[in-house]
CSV table of C-alpha atoms and ligand atoms in Angstrom, one decimal:
chain,number,residue,atom,x,y,z
A,447,MET,CA,-69.8,2.5,70.0
A,448,THR,CA,-72.4,3.0,67.2
A,449,ALA,CA,-75.5,0.9,67.3
A,450,GLY,CA,-75.6,-2.1,64.9
A,451,PRO,CA,-78.3,-2.2,62.2
A,452,LEU,CA,-80.2,-4.9,64.1
A,453,GLU,CA,-80.1,-3.2,67.5
A,454,GLY,CA,-83.4,-3.8,69.4
A,455,LYS,CA,-84.3,-6.7,67.1
A,456,THR,CA,-84.9,-10.3,68.2
A,457,ALA,CA,-84.2,-13.4,66.1
A,458,LEU,CA,-84.6,-17.2,66.0
A,459,VAL,CA,-82.3,-19.3,63.8
A,460,THR,CA,-83.0,-23.0,63.5
A,461,GLY,CA,-79.9,-25.3,63.5
A,462,GLY,CA,-77.5,-22.8,64.9
A,463,SER,CA,-75.1,-25.1,66.7
A,464,ARG,CA,-72.6,-25.4,63.8
A,465,GLY,CA,-71.9,-24.7,60.2
A,466,VAL,CA,-73.9,-22.0,58.3
A,467,GLY,CA,-76.4,-21.6,61.2
A,468,ALA,CA,-73.6,-20.8,63.6
A,469,GLY,CA,-72.3,-18.2,61.2
A,470,ILE,CA,-75.7,-16.6,60.9
A,471,VAL,CA,-76.2,-16.5,64.7
A,472,ALA,CA,-72.8,-14.9,65.2
A,473,ARG,CA,-73.4,-12.2,62.6
A,474,LEU,CA,-77.0,-11.3,63.7
A,475,ALA,CA,-75.7,-10.9,67.2
A,476,ALA,CA,-72.7,-8.9,66.2
A,477,ASP,CA,-75.1,-6.6,64.3
A,478,GLY,CA,-77.0,-6.0,67.5
A,479,ALA,CA,-79.9,-8.6,67.6
A,480,LYS,CA,-80.7,-10.8,70.5
A,481,VAL,CA,-80.6,-14.3,68.9
A,482,ALA,CA,-82.2,-17.6,70.0
A,483,PHE,CA,-81.1,-20.6,68.1
A,484,THR,CA,-82.0,-24.3,68.0
A,485,TYR,CA,-79.9,-27.5,68.0
A,486,ALA,CA,-81.0,-31.1,67.9
A,487,ARG,CA,-78.0,-33.3,68.7
A,488,SER,CA,-75.0,-31.0,69.2
A,489,LYS,CA,-75.6,-29.7,72.8
A,490,ASP,CA,-71.9,-29.0,73.5
A,491,ARG,CA,-71.5,-27.2,70.2
A,492,ALA,CA,-74.6,-25.2,70.9
A,493,GLU,CA,-73.3,-24.2,74.3
A,494,ALA,CA,-70.0,-23.2,72.8
A,495,VAL,CA,-71.8,-21.0,70.2
A,496,ALA,CA,-73.9,-19.4,73.0
A,497,SER,CA,-70.9,-18.7,75.2
A,498,GLU,CA,-68.8,-17.3,72.3
A,499,VAL,CA,-71.6,-14.9,71.2
A,500,GLY,CA,-72.4,-13.9,74.8
A,501,ASP,CA,-75.5,-12.4,76.5
A,502,ASN,CA,-77.3,-11.9,73.1
A,503,ALA,CA,-77.5,-15.6,72.4
A,504,TYR,CA,-79.9,-18.3,73.7
A,505,ALA,CA,-79.7,-22.0,72.8
A,506,ILE,CA,-82.9,-24.0,72.6
A,507,HIS,CA,-83.1,-27.8,72.2
A,508,ALA,CA,-85.6,-28.5,69.4
A,509,ASP,CA,-85.7,-31.3,66.9
A,510,ASN,CA,-87.1,-30.1,63.6
A,511,LEU,CA,-88.5,-33.6,62.9
A,512,GLU,CA,-91.0,-32.8,65.7
A,513,GLU,CA,-93.7,-30.2,65.0
A,514,GLN,CA,-94.2,-29.5,68.8
A,515,ASP,CA,-90.4,-28.8,69.2
A,516,VAL,CA,-90.6,-26.2,66.5
A,517,VAL,CA,-93.8,-24.7,68.0
A,518,SER,CA,-92.1,-24.6,71.4
A,519,ALA,CA,-88.9,-23.0,70.0
A,520,VAL,CA,-90.8,-20.1,68.6
A,521,ALA,CA,-92.8,-19.7,71.8
A,522,GLN,CA,-89.7,-19.8,74.0
A,523,THR,CA,-87.9,-17.2,71.9
A,524,ALA,CA,-90.9,-14.8,72.0
A,525,GLU,CA,-91.2,-15.3,75.7
A,526,ARG,CA,-87.5,-14.8,76.5
A,527,PHE,CA,-87.1,-11.7,74.3
A,528,GLY,CA,-90.6,-10.3,74.6
A,529,GLY,CA,-91.3,-10.7,70.8
A,530,LEU,CA,-89.8,-11.9,67.6
A,531,ASP,CA,-88.7,-9.8,64.5
A,532,ILE,CA,-86.5,-12.2,62.5
A,533,LEU,CA,-86.9,-15.9,61.7
A,534,VAL,CA,-84.2,-17.8,59.9
A,535,ASN,CA,-85.0,-21.3,58.7
A,536,ASN,CA,-81.6,-22.8,58.4
A,537,ALA,CA,-81.7,-26.3,59.8
A,538,GLY,CA,-81.3,-28.8,56.9
A,539,VAL,CA,-80.0,-32.2,56.0
A,540,GLY,CA,-79.0,-33.8,52.7
A,541,SER,CA,-78.8,-37.5,51.9
A,542,PHE,CA,-77.2,-37.9,48.5
A,543,SER,CA,-77.9,-41.1,46.7
A,544,ALA,CA,-79.7,-42.4,43.6
A,545,ILE,CA,-83.4,-42.4,44.1
A,546,THR,CA,-83.4,-46.2,43.9
A,547,GLU,CA,-81.0,-46.2,46.9
A,548,LEU,CA,-82.5,-43.6,49.2
A,549,THR,CA,-84.5,-45.1,52.1
A,550,MET,CA,-87.9,-43.8,53.0
A,551,ASP,CA,-86.4,-42.6,56.3
A,552,GLU,CA,-83.9,-40.5,54.5
A,553,ILE,CA,-86.5,-39.1,52.2
A,554,ASP,CA,-88.9,-38.3,55.0
A,555,SER,CA,-86.2,-36.6,57.1
A,556,MET,CA,-85.3,-34.3,54.2
A,557,LEU,CA,-89.0,-33.4,53.7
A,558,ALA,CA,-89.6,-32.9,57.4
A,559,ILE,CA,-86.4,-31.0,58.4
A,560,ASN,CA,-85.8,-29.0,55.2
A,561,LEU,CA,-89.4,-28.1,54.4
A,562,ARG,CA,-92.2,-29.1,56.8
A,563,SER,CA,-90.4,-27.6,59.9
A,564,ALA,CA,-89.9,-24.4,58.0
A,565,ILE,CA,-93.6,-24.2,57.3
A,566,VAL,CA,-94.4,-24.8,61.0
A,567,ALA,CA,-91.8,-22.2,62.1
A,568,ILE,CA,-93.2,-19.6,59.7
A,569,ARG,CA,-96.8,-20.3,60.8
A,570,GLU,CA,-95.9,-20.0,64.5
A,571,SER,CA,-93.7,-16.9,64.0
A,572,LEU,CA,-96.6,-15.0,62.3
A,573,ALA,CA,-98.3,-14.7,65.7
A,574,HIS,CA,-95.3,-12.5,66.7
A,575,LEU,CA,-93.8,-10.8,63.6
A,576,GLY,CA,-95.0,-7.2,63.0
A,577,GLU,CA,-94.1,-4.3,60.6
A,578,GLY,CA,-90.5,-4.7,59.6
A,579,GLY,CA,-90.6,-8.5,60.3
A,580,ARG,CA,-88.2,-10.7,58.4
A,581,ILE,CA,-88.4,-14.4,57.3
A,582,ILE,CA,-85.3,-15.8,55.7
A,583,ASN,CA,-85.1,-19.4,54.4
A,584,ILE,CA,-81.8,-21.0,53.7
A,585,GLY,CA,-82.4,-22.9,50.4
A,586,SER,CA,-79.6,-24.0,48.1
A,587,ILE,CA,-78.3,-23.3,44.6
A,588,ASN,CA,-79.1,-27.0,44.0
A,589,ALA,CA,-82.8,-25.9,43.7
A,590,GLU,CA,-81.7,-24.5,40.3
A,591,ARG,CA,-78.5,-26.3,39.4
A,592,MET,CA,-77.5,-29.9,40.1
A,593,PRO,CA,-74.2,-30.9,38.6
A,594,LEU,CA,-73.8,-34.3,40.3
A,595,PRO,CA,-76.2,-37.3,40.5
A,596,GLY,CA,-77.9,-38.3,43.8
A,597,GLY,CA,-79.3,-34.9,44.9
A,598,SER,CA,-82.8,-35.0,43.5
A,599,ILE,CA,-84.8,-35.1,46.7
A,600,TYR,CA,-82.6,-32.6,48.5
A,601,ALA,CA,-82.9,-30.3,45.5
A,602,MET,CA,-86.6,-30.8,45.4
A,603,THR,CA,-87.0,-29.7,49.1
A,604,LYS,CA,-84.9,-26.6,48.3
A,605,GLY,CA,-86.9,-25.8,45.2
A,606,ALA,CA,-90.1,-26.1,47.3
A,607,LEU,CA,-88.7,-23.5,49.7
A,608,ALA,CA,-88.2,-21.1,46.8
A,609,SER,CA,-91.8,-21.6,45.8
A,610,LEU,CA,-93.1,-21.2,49.3
A,611,THR,CA,-91.1,-18.0,49.6
A,612,ARG,CA,-92.5,-16.6,46.4
A,613,GLY,CA,-96.1,-17.5,47.4
A,614,LEU,CA,-95.9,-16.2,51.0
A,615,ALA,CA,-94.5,-12.8,49.9
A,616,ARG,CA,-98.0,-12.1,48.6
A,617,GLU,CA,-99.6,-12.9,52.0
A,618,LEU,CA,-97.1,-11.0,54.1
A,619,ALA,CA,-96.4,-7.8,52.3
A,620,ALA,CA,-99.5,-6.1,53.6
A,621,ARG,CA,-98.2,-6.7,57.1
A,622,GLY,CA,-94.8,-5.1,56.3
A,623,ILE,CA,-93.1,-8.5,56.6
A,624,THR,CA,-90.6,-9.7,53.9
A,625,ILE,CA,-89.7,-13.3,53.2
A,626,ASN,CA,-86.7,-14.3,51.1
A,627,ASN,CA,-84.8,-17.5,50.2
A,628,VAL,CA,-81.0,-17.5,50.3
A,629,GLN,CA,-79.5,-20.0,48.0
A,630,PRO,CA,-75.8,-20.8,48.9
A,631,GLY,CA,-73.4,-22.6,46.7
A,632,PRO,CA,-70.9,-24.9,48.4
A,633,VAL,CA,-70.1,-23.6,51.9
A,634,ASP,CA,-67.3,-25.2,53.9
A,635,THR,CA,-69.1,-27.0,56.8
A,636,GLU,CA,-69.2,-30.5,58.2
A,637,ALA,CA,-72.0,-31.3,55.8
A,638,ASN,CA,-69.9,-30.2,52.8
A,639,PRO,CA,-66.2,-29.9,53.7
A,640,ALA,CA,-64.0,-27.9,51.3
A,641,ASN,CA,-61.6,-30.9,51.4
A,642,GLY,CA,-64.4,-33.5,51.0
A,643,PRO,CA,-64.9,-36.1,48.3
A,644,SER,CA,-67.2,-33.9,46.1
A,645,ALA,CA,-65.1,-30.8,46.5
A,646,SER,CA,-63.1,-31.0,43.2
A,647,ALA,CA,-66.2,-31.8,41.1
A,648,LEU,CA,-68.0,-28.8,42.7
A,649,LEU,CA,-65.1,-26.4,42.2
A,650,GLU,CA,-65.0,-27.4,38.5
A,651,VAL,CA,-68.5,-25.9,37.9
A,652,MET,CA,-67.8,-22.7,40.0
A,653,ALA,CA,-66.3,-19.4,38.9
A,654,THR,CA,-64.4,-19.0,42.2
A,655,ASP,CA,-61.6,-21.3,43.2
A,656,ARG,CA,-62.9,-21.8,46.7
A,657,PHE,CA,-66.0,-22.7,48.8
A,658,GLY,CA,-67.9,-19.9,50.6
A,659,THR,CA,-67.8,-19.5,54.4
A,660,ALA,CA,-70.5,-19.5,57.0
A,661,ALA,CA,-69.5,-15.9,57.9
A,662,GLU,CA,-70.2,-14.8,54.3
A,663,ILE,CA,-73.7,-16.4,54.4
A,664,GLY,CA,-74.2,-14.7,57.8
A,665,ALA,CA,-73.4,-11.3,56.4
A,666,PHE,CA,-75.9,-11.8,53.5
A,667,VAL,CA,-78.6,-12.9,55.9
A,668,SER,CA,-78.0,-10.0,58.2
A,669,TYR,CA,-78.4,-7.6,55.3
A,670,LEU,CA,-81.7,-9.2,54.4
A,671,ALA,CA,-82.8,-9.0,58.0
A,672,GLY,CA,-82.0,-5.3,58.3
A,673,PRO,CA,-84.0,-2.1,57.5
A,674,GLU,CA,-82.3,-1.4,54.2
A,675,ALA,CA,-83.7,-4.7,52.6
A,676,ALA,CA,-87.4,-3.7,53.0
A,677,TYR,CA,-88.0,-3.7,49.2
A,678,ILE,CA,-86.6,-7.3,48.7
A,679,THR,CA,-89.3,-9.9,49.1
A,680,GLY,CA,-90.3,-13.2,47.5
A,681,SER,CA,-86.8,-13.6,46.1
A,682,SER,CA,-84.4,-16.4,45.9
A,683,LEU,CA,-81.0,-14.9,46.0
A,684,ASN,CA,-77.9,-16.8,45.1
A,685,ILE,CA,-74.6,-16.6,47.0
A,686,ASP,CA,-72.8,-19.3,45.2
A,687,GLY,CA,-69.3,-18.4,43.9
A,688,GLY,CA,-70.7,-18.4,40.3
A,689,PHE,CA,-72.0,-22.0,40.6
A,690,GLY,CA,-72.7,-23.6,37.3
A,691,GLY,CA,-71.7,-20.7,35.1
B,60,NAP,N1,-72.8,-26.3,53.3
B,60,NAP,C1,-73.2,-26.2,52.1
B,60,NAP,O1,-72.5,-26.3,51.1
B,60,NAP,C2,-74.6,-25.7,51.9
B,60,NAP,C3,-75.0,-25.3,50.6
B,60,NAP,C4,-76.3,-24.8,50.3
B,60,NAP,C5,-77.2,-24.8,51.3
B,60,NAP,N2,-76.9,-25.3,52.6
B,60,NAP,C6,-77.9,-25.3,53.6
B,60,NAP,O2,-77.5,-24.6,54.7
B,60,NAP,C7,-78.1,-25.1,55.9
B,60,NAP,C8,-77.0,-25.5,56.9
B,60,NAP,O3,-76.1,-26.4,56.3
B,60,NAP,P1,-74.7,-26.8,56.9
B,60,NAP,O4,-73.8,-27.0,55.8
B,60,NAP,O5,-74.3,-25.7,57.9
B,60,NAP,O6,-75.0,-28.2,57.6
B,60,NAP,P2,-74.4,-28.8,59.0
B,60,NAP,O7,-73.0,-28.4,59.1
B,60,NAP,O8,-74.7,-30.3,58.8
B,60,NAP,O9,-75.2,-28.2,60.1
B,60,NAP,C9,-76.6,-28.5,60.2
B,60,NAP,C10,-77.3,-27.7,61.3
B,60,NAP,O10,-78.7,-28.1,61.2
B,60,NAP,C11,-79.0,-28.7,62.5
B,60,NAP,N3,-80.0,-29.8,62.3
B,60,NAP,C12,-79.8,-30.9,61.6
B,60,NAP,N4,-80.9,-31.7,61.8
B,60,NAP,C13,-81.7,-31.0,62.7
B,60,NAP,C14,-82.9,-31.3,63.3
B,60,NAP,N5,-83.6,-32.5,63.1
B,60,NAP,N6,-83.5,-30.4,64.1
B,60,NAP,C15,-82.8,-29.3,64.4
B,60,NAP,N7,-81.7,-28.9,63.9
B,60,NAP,C16,-81.1,-29.8,63.0
B,60,NAP,C17,-77.7,-29.2,63.1
B,60,NAP,O11,-77.9,-29.2,64.5
B,60,NAP,P3,-77.4,-30.5,65.4
B,60,NAP,O12,-76.0,-30.7,65.1
B,60,NAP,O13,-77.6,-29.9,66.8
B,60,NAP,O14,-78.3,-31.6,65.2
B,60,NAP,C18,-76.7,-28.1,62.6
B,60,NAP,O15,-76.8,-27.0,63.5
B,60,NAP,C19,-78.9,-26.3,55.4
B,60,NAP,O16,-80.3,-25.9,55.2
B,60,NAP,C20,-78.3,-26.7,54.1
B,60,NAP,O17,-79.2,-27.3,53.2
B,60,NAP,C21,-75.6,-25.7,52.9
């Protein structure tokens, strides 16, 4: 068997218990990496992902609302694997309502989980990442295009991730570390089911006649995590089925 492109690498994926994150965990591991991933509420799902992936996966309980949980997840990963090469900030939530209807809790959760915890994870990971290190944020095409009402704060958090990525590329290039922001369009998960109430409105603004899959996002992330992507940094890269024309 030939070695995968990520053989010898170690990774941490936040929110890997289901959806896009589980797809990323599976692909990074299939490509040879040892992968730690976090979960907050879905313990059983996390255990199922870990047992499906096998020895290369390690589930960690960490609530991205809590700074110390994120600090601890990075430390546990580095300790378990003897280092860290790849950080994927995937955990995210979206509350879709008019700004006059969103509660302060909903707004604070989106800011804390989608943005603040990514900053903390990056800060902590920088103690471990070396030459060839990779940081990949999971943003959203909604940072650039918002065809439906109610997504303003969600889109704002994802737009901020794009700006964070662009800015940090300048700080990290000298250390041989890249940072990129993957912006998926609709992906069939529990957060955005392909048969959900918004599906037909979303498909109307897409070039493809289907949602993406977690496996497709995983493949894209794995490419960015690999040695061939060393010249890509500071970018927001869309994988969105031609969303919004
Ligand atoms: N699906 C889409 O159409 C789409 C499109 C563009 C971007 N995205 C982005 O892709 C990422 C994943 O979305 P998804 O569709 O896979 O969502 P999902 O199916 O709802 O899964 C969310 C994941 O994040 C974890 N998570 C949620 N709150 C957390 C917290 N406080 N601490 C730690 N982990 C937490 C969940 O873990 P637990 O269940 O264990 O809590 C779960 O593993 C998000 O950043 C989302 O914004 C998704």
